Short mmCIF file of C-alpha atoms in Angstrom, two decimals:
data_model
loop_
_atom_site.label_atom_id
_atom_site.label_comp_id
_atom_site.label_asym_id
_atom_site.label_seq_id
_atom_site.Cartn_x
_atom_site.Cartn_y
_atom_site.Cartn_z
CA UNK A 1 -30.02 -107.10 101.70
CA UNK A 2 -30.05 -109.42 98.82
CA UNK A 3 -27.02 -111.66 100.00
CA UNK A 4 -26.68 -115.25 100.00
CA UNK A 5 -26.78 -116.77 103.68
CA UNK A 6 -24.36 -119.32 105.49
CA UNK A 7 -25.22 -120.81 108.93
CA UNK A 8 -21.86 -120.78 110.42
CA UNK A 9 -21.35 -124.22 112.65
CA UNK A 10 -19.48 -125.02 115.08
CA UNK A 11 -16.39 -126.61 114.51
CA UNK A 12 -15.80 -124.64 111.00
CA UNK A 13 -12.67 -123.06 111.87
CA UNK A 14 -10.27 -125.69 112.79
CA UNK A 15 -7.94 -125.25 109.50
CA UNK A 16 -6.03 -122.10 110.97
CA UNK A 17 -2.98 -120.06 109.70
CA UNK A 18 -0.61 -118.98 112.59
CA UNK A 19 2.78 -117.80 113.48
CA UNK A 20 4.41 -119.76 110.41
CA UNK A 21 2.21 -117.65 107.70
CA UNK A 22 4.06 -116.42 105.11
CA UNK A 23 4.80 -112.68 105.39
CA UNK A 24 6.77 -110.09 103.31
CA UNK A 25 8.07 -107.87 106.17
CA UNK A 26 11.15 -109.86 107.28
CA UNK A 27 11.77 -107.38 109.94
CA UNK A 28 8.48 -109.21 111.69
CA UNK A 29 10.09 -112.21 110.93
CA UNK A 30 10.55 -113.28 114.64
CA UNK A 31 11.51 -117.14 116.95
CA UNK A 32 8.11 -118.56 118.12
CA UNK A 33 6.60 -116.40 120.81
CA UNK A 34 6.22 -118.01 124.46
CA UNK A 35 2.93 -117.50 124.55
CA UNK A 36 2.21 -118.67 120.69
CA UNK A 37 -0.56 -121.52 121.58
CA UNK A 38 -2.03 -119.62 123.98
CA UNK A 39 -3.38 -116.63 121.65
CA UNK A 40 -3.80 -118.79 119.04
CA UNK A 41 -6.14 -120.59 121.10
CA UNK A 42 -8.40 -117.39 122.08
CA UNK A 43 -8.56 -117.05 118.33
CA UNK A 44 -9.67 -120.87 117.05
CA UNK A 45 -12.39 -120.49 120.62
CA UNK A 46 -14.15 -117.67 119.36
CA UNK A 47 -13.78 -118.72 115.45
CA UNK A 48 -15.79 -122.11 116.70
CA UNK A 49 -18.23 -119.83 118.64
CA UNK A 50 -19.59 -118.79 115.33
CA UNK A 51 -17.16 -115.72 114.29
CA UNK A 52 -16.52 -116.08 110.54
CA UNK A 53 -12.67 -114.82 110.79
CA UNK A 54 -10.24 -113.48 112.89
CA UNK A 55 -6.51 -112.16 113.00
CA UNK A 56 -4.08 -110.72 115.41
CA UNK A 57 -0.75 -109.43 116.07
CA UNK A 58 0.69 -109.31 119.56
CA UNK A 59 3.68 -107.64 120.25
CA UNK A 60 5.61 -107.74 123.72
CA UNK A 61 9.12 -108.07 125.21
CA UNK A 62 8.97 -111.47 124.72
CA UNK A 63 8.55 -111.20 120.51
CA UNK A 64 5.70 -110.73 118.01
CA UNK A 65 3.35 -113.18 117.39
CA UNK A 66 0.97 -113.23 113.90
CA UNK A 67 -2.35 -115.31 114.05
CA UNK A 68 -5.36 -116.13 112.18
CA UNK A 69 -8.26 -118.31 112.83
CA UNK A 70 -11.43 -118.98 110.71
CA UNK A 71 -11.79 -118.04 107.25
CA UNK A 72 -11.89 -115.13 105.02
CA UNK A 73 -14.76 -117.20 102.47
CA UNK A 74 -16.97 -119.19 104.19
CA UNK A 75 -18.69 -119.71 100.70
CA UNK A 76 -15.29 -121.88 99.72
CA UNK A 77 -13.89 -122.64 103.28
CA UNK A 78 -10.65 -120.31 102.18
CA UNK A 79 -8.30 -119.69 105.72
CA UNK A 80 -7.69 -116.13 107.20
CA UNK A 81 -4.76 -115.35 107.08
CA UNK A 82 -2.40 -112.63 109.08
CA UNK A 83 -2.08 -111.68 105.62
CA UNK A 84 -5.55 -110.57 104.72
CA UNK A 85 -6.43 -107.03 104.16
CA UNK A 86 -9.19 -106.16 106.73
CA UNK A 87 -11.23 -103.00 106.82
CA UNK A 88 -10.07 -100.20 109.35
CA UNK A 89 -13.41 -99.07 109.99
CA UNK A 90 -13.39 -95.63 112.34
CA UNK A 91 -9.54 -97.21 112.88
CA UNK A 92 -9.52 -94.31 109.84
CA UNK A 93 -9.69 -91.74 112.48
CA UNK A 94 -6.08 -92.48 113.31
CA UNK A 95 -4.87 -92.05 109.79
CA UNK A 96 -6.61 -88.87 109.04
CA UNK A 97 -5.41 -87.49 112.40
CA UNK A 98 -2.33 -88.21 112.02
CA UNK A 99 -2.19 -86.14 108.09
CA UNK A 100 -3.99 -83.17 110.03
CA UNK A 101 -1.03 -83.28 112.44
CA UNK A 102 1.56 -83.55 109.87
CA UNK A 103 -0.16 -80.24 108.19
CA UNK A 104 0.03 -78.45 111.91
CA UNK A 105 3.70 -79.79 111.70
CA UNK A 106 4.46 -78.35 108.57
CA UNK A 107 3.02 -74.85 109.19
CA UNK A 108 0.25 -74.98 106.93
CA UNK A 109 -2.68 -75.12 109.76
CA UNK A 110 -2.74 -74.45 113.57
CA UNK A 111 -4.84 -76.70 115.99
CA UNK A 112 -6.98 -73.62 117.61
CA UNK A 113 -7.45 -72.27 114.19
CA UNK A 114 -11.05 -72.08 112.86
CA UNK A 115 -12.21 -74.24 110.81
CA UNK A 116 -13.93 -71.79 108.80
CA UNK A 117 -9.85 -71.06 107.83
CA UNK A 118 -9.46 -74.12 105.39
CA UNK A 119 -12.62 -75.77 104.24
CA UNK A 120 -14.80 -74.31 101.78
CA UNK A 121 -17.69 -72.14 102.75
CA UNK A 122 -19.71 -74.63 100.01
CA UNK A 123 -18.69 -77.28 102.51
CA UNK A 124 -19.54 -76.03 105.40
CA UNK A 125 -23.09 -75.09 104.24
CA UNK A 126 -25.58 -75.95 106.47
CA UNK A 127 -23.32 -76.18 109.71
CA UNK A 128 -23.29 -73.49 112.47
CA UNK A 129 -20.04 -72.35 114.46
CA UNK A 130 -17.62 -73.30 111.78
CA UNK A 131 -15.87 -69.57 112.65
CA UNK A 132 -15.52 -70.87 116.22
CA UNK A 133 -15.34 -74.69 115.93
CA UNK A 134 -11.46 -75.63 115.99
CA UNK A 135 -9.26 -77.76 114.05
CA UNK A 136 -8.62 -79.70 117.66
CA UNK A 137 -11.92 -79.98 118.21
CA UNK A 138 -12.74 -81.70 115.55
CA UNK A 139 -10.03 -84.31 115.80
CA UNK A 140 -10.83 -84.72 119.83
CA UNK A 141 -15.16 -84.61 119.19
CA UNK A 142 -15.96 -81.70 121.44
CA UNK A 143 -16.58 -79.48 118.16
CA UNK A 144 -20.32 -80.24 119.22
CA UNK A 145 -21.33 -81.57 115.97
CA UNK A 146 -23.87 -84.48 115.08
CA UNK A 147 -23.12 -87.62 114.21
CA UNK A 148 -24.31 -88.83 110.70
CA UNK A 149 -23.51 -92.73 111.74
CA UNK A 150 -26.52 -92.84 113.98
CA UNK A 151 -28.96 -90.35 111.59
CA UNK A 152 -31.82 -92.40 111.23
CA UNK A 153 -31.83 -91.89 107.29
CA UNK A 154 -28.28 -93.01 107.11
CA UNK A 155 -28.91 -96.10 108.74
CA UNK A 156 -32.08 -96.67 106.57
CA UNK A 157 -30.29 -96.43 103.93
CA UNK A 158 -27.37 -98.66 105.01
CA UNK A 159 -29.55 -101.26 105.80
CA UNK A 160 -32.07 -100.93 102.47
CA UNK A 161 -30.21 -99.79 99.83
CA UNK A 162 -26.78 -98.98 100.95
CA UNK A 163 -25.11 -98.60 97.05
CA UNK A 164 -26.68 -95.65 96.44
CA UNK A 165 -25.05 -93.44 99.05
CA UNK A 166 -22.26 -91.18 97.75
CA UNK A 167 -19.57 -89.47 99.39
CA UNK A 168 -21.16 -86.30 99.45
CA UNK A 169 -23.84 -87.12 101.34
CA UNK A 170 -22.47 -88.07 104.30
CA UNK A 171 -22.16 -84.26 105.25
CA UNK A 172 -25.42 -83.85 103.77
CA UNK A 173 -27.43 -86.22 106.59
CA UNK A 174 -26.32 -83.81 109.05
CA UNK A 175 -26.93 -80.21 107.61
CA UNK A 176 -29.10 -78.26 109.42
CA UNK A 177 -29.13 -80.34 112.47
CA UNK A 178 -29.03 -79.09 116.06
CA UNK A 179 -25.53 -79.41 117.56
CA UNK A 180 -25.05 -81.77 120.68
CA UNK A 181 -23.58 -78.25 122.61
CA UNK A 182 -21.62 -75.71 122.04
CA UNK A 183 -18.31 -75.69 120.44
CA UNK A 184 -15.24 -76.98 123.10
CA UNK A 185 -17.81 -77.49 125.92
CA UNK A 186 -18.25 -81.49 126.08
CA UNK A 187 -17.48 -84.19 123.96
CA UNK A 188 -19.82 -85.97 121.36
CA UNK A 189 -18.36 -88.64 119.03
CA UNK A 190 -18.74 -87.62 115.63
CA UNK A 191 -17.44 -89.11 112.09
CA UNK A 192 -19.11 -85.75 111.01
CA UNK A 193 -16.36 -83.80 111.99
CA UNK A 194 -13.49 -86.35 110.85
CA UNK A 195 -15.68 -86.21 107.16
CA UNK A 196 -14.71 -82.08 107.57
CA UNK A 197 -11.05 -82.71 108.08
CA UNK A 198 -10.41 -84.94 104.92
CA UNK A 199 -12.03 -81.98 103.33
CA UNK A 200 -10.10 -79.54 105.15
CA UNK A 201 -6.34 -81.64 104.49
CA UNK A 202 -8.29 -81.76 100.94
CA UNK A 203 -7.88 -78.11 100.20
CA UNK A 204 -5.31 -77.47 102.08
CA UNK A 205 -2.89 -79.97 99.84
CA UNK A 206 -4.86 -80.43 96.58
CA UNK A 207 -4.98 -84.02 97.09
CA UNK A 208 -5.69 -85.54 100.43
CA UNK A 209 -5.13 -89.34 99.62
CA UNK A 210 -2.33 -88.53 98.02
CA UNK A 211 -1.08 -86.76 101.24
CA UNK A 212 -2.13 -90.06 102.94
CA UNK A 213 0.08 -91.98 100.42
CA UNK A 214 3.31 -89.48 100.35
CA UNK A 215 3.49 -88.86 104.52
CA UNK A 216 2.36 -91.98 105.90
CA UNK A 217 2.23 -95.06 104.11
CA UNK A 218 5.42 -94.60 101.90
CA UNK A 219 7.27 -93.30 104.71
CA UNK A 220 6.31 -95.89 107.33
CA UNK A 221 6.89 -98.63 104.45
CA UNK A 222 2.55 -99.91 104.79
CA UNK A 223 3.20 -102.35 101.67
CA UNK A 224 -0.24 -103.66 102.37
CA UNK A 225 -2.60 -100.41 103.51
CA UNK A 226 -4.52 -99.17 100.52
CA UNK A 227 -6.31 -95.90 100.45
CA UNK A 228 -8.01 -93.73 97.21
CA UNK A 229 -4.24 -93.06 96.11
CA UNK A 230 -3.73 -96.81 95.54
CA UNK A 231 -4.42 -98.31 92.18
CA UNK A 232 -5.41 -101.70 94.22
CA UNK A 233 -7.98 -99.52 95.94
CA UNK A 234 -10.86 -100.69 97.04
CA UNK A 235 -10.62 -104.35 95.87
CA UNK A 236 -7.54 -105.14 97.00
CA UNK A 237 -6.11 -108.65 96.25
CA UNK A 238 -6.25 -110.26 99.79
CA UNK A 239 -9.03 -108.65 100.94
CA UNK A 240 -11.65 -110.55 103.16
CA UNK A 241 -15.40 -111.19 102.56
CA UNK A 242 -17.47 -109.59 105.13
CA UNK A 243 -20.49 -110.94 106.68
CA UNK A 244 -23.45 -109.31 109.04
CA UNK A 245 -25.64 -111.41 110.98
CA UNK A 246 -28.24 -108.88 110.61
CA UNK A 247 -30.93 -110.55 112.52
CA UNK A 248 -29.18 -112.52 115.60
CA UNK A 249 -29.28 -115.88 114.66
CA UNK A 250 -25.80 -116.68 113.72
CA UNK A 251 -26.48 -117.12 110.01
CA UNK A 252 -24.27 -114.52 108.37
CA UNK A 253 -25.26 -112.54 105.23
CA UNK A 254 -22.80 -112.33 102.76
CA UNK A 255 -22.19 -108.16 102.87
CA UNK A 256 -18.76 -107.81 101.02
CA UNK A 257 -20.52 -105.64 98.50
CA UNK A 258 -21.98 -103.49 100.51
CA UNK A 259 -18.83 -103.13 103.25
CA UNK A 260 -16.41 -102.28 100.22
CA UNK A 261 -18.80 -99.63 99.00
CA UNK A 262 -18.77 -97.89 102.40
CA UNK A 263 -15.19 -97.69 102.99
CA UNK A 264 -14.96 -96.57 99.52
CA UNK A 265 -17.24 -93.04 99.93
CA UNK A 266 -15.86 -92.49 103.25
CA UNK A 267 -13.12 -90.44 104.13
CA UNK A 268 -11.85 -89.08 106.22
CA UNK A 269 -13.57 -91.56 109.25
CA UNK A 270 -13.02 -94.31 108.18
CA UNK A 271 -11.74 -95.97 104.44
CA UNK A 272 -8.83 -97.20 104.93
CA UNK A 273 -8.20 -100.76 103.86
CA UNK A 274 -4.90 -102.43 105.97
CA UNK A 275 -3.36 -106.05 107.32
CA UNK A 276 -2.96 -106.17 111.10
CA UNK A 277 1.14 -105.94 110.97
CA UNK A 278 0.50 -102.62 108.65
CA UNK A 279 -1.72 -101.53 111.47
CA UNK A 280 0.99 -102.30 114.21
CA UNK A 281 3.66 -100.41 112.41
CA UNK A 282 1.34 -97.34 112.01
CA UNK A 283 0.96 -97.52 116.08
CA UNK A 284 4.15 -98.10 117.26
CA UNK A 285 5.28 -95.15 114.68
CA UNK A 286 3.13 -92.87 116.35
CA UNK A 287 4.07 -94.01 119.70
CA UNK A 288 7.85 -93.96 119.81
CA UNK A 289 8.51 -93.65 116.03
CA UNK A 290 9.44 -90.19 114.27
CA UNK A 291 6.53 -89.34 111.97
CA UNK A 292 5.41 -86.90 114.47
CA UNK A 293 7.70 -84.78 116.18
CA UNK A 294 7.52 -84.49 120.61
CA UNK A 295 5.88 -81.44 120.37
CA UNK A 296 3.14 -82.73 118.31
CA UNK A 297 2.94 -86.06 119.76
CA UNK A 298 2.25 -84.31 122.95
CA UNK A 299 -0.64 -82.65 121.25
CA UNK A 300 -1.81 -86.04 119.96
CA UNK A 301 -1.53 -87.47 123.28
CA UNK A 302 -3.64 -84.79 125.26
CA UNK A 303 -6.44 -86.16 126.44
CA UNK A 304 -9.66 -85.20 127.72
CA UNK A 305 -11.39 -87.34 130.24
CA UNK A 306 -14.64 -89.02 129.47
CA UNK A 307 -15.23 -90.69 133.11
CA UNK A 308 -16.05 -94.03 133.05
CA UNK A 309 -14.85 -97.72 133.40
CA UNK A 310 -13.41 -98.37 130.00
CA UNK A 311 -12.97 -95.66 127.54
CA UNK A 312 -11.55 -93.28 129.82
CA UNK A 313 -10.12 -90.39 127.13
CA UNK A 314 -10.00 -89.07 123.71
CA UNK A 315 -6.98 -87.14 122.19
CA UNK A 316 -6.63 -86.11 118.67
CA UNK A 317 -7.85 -89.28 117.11
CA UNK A 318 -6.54 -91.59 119.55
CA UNK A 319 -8.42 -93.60 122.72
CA UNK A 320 -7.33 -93.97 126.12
CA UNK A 321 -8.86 -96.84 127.61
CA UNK A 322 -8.60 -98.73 130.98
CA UNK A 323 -8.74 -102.76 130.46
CA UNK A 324 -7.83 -103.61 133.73
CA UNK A 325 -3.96 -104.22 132.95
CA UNK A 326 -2.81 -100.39 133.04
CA UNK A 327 -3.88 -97.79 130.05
CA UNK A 328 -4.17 -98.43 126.58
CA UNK A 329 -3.85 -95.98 123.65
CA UNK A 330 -5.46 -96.43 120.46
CA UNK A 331 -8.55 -96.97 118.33
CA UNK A 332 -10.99 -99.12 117.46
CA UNK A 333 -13.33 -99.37 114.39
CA UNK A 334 -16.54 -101.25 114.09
CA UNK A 335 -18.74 -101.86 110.48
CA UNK A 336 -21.59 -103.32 108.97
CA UNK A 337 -18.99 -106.27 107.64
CA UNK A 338 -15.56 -105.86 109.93
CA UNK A 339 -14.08 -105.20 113.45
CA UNK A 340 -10.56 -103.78 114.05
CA UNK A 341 -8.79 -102.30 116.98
CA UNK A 342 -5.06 -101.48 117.44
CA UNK A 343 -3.95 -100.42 121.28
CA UNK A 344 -0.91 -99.56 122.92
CA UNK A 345 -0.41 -100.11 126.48
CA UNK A 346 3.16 -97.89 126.93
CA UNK A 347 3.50 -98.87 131.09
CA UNK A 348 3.86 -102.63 129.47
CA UNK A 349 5.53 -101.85 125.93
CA UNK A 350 2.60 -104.54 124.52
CA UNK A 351 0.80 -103.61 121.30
CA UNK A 352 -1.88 -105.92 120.40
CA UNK A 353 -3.85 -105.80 117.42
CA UNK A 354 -7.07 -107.53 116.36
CA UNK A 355 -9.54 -107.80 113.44
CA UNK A 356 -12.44 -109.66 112.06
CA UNK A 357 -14.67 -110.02 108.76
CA UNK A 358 -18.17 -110.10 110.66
CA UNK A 359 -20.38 -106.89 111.21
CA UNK A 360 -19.91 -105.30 114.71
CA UNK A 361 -21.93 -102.29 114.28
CA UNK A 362 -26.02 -101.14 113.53
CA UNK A 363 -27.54 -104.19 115.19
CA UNK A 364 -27.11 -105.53 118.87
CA UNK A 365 -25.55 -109.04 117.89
CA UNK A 366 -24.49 -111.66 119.49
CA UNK A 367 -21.33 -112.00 117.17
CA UNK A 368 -20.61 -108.49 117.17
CA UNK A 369 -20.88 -108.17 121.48
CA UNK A 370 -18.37 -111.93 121.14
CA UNK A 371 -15.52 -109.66 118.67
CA UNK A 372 -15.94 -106.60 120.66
CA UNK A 373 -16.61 -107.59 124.51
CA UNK A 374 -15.67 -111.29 124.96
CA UNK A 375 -13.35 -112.24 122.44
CA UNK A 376 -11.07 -108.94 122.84
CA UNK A 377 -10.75 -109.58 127.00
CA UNK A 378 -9.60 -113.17 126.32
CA UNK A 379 -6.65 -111.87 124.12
CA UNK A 380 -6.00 -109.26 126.79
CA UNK A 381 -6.15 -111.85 129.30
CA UNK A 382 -3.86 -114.13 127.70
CA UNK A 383 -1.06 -111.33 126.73
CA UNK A 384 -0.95 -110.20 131.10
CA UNK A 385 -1.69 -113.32 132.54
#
């Protein structure tokens, strides 16, 4: 990648933006949380450690707390900010779940119908079992379908010359592959299949990011999440710069270029472009708000079980994970340049919300295992104990 580098020191991140940050959405306006110091100290440890940026929201029955640590430019030392639009990453999943449910809602689609039903034969060229493969199981992975973010030429050509992919051929690395199994018989995570349901709510409304714009972010007031519908979109005016420590040294590539033009051909996993409060609302709306009705948030909420120590489920574009302080519901997203996750832990009424402007995805990282492993269990720590 032809990106300037910056060694990122120790020590950088001291100038930090925290619970006093300016913020639009009086209704988060909230009295110093208890625990205030404490999170904002997980942030400024890991920001140190060599992470370019960070930002959180926690929200318990104690209050909301906003935090940022680190900086969104390294190039000019500029602060993050809680204010910062960060990438969703496969956080994406969420949204376009979410429109496909608001579709079943409405009448216009069923969850056991085939897929075959609503997306263009054109589109489905090249893919086997789309007359048995089911709305659900695309939005819970057990349609059986390959994944196209692990095809080796994808990769390749993220990593070589990544502004030359388009939209459309994101369904084109995986036609004619084999299936992982079967349609409805295990689960395989696949972007593939959330690719097919943007293209599905696409014909099925005439407009799917306007859909996205007119059901979920107007309704749910996201002044600050920007998808293809949004005149901002993709260079929004907040945004972060996004780095990738390709090779495991620490010093960070400058990938904003690249990062912005892969949320911008992606669809329906991933693309989405959001603050962390934005990302909180959209949660705690689909927890306990009334976007989706009981009936279908019991759909949403169905999970199958994976096994395993940590992600324990999958429902219809929602995690269920076990982080040793009771169950969390939610997603995560992970990209060349970010790191997001949003979680829900209902037994506790805690929502906590994280994100980061340094590649967490493609290569084994030191950085990227610190924002996904470490850094994420020391906020988690610090919210239960």
């Amino acid at each position: 990648m032809k990106s300037i580098k910056y060694i990122l020191l120790i020590g950088l991140a001291l100038n930090l933006s925290c619970d006093n940050d300016n913020d639009n959405d009086n209704e988060y306006s909230e009295p110093i949380h208890p625990k205030a110091s404490n999170f904002q100290d997980v942030l400024d440890e890991f920001t140190s450690s060599g992470i370019p940026g960070l930002s959180a929201v926690v929200v318990t029955p104690d209050g909301i707390w906003k935090g940022a640590s680190g900086y969104t430019r390294i190039e000019d030392n500029t602060p993050m900010s809680i204010d910062n639009e960060v990438y969703s990453a496969s956080i994406g999943k969420t949204f376009c779940a979410v429109a496909t449910l608001l579709l079943v809602q409405d009448g216009l689609i069923a969850l056991d119908d085939p897929i075959s039903n609503h997306i263009p034969s054109t589109t489905l060229l090249g893919f086997e079992h789309t007359d048995s493969i089911t709305v659900r199981q695309l939005l819970n992975h057990t349609g059986g379908l390959t994944n196209f973010d692990w095809n080796e030429a994808f990769v390749s050509d993220v990593l070589n010359d990544p502004l030359s992919i388009k939209s459309s051929d994101l369904l084109d690395y995986e036609r004619g592959n084999a299936f992982y199994a079967p349609p409805g018989t295990d689960f395989h995570y696949s972007s593939t299949g959330y690719e097919l349901l943007a293209a599905l709510i696409e014909e099925v409304t005439g407009n799917h990011a306007r859909f996205y714009s007119e059901r979920i972010f107007k309704p749910l007031n996201l002044q600050h999440t920007f998808y293809k519908n949004e005149s901002e979109y993709p260079l929004t005016d907040n945004l972060v710069n996004s780095y990738f420590d390709q090779f495991d040294t620490k010093q960070v590539e400058n990938v904003s270029e690249t990062q912005n033009h892969l949320t911008h051909i992606f669809t329906g996993s991933d693309g989405i472009i959001s603050t962390p409060l934005d990302y909180y609302k959209f949660l705690k709306e689909i927890m306990t708000g009334s976007i989706l009705s009981d009936e279908i948030r019991s759909e949403m909420l169905d999970f199958i079980s994976l096994g395993g120590d940590d992600y324990i489920g999958y429902g219809l574009g929602v995690w269920q994970r076990d982080v040793g302080y009771g169950i969390a519901i939610g997603h995560d997203g992970d990209a060349i340049g970010a790191g997001a996750d949003m979680w829900y832990f209902p037994d506790h009424d805690i929502y906590i919300i994280t994100a980061t402007n340094v590649g967490t995805v493609l290569q084994d990282t030191e950085l990227g295992r610190m924002y996904n492993e470490s850094f994420l269990i020391a906020l988690v720590t610090a919210v239960f104990e």
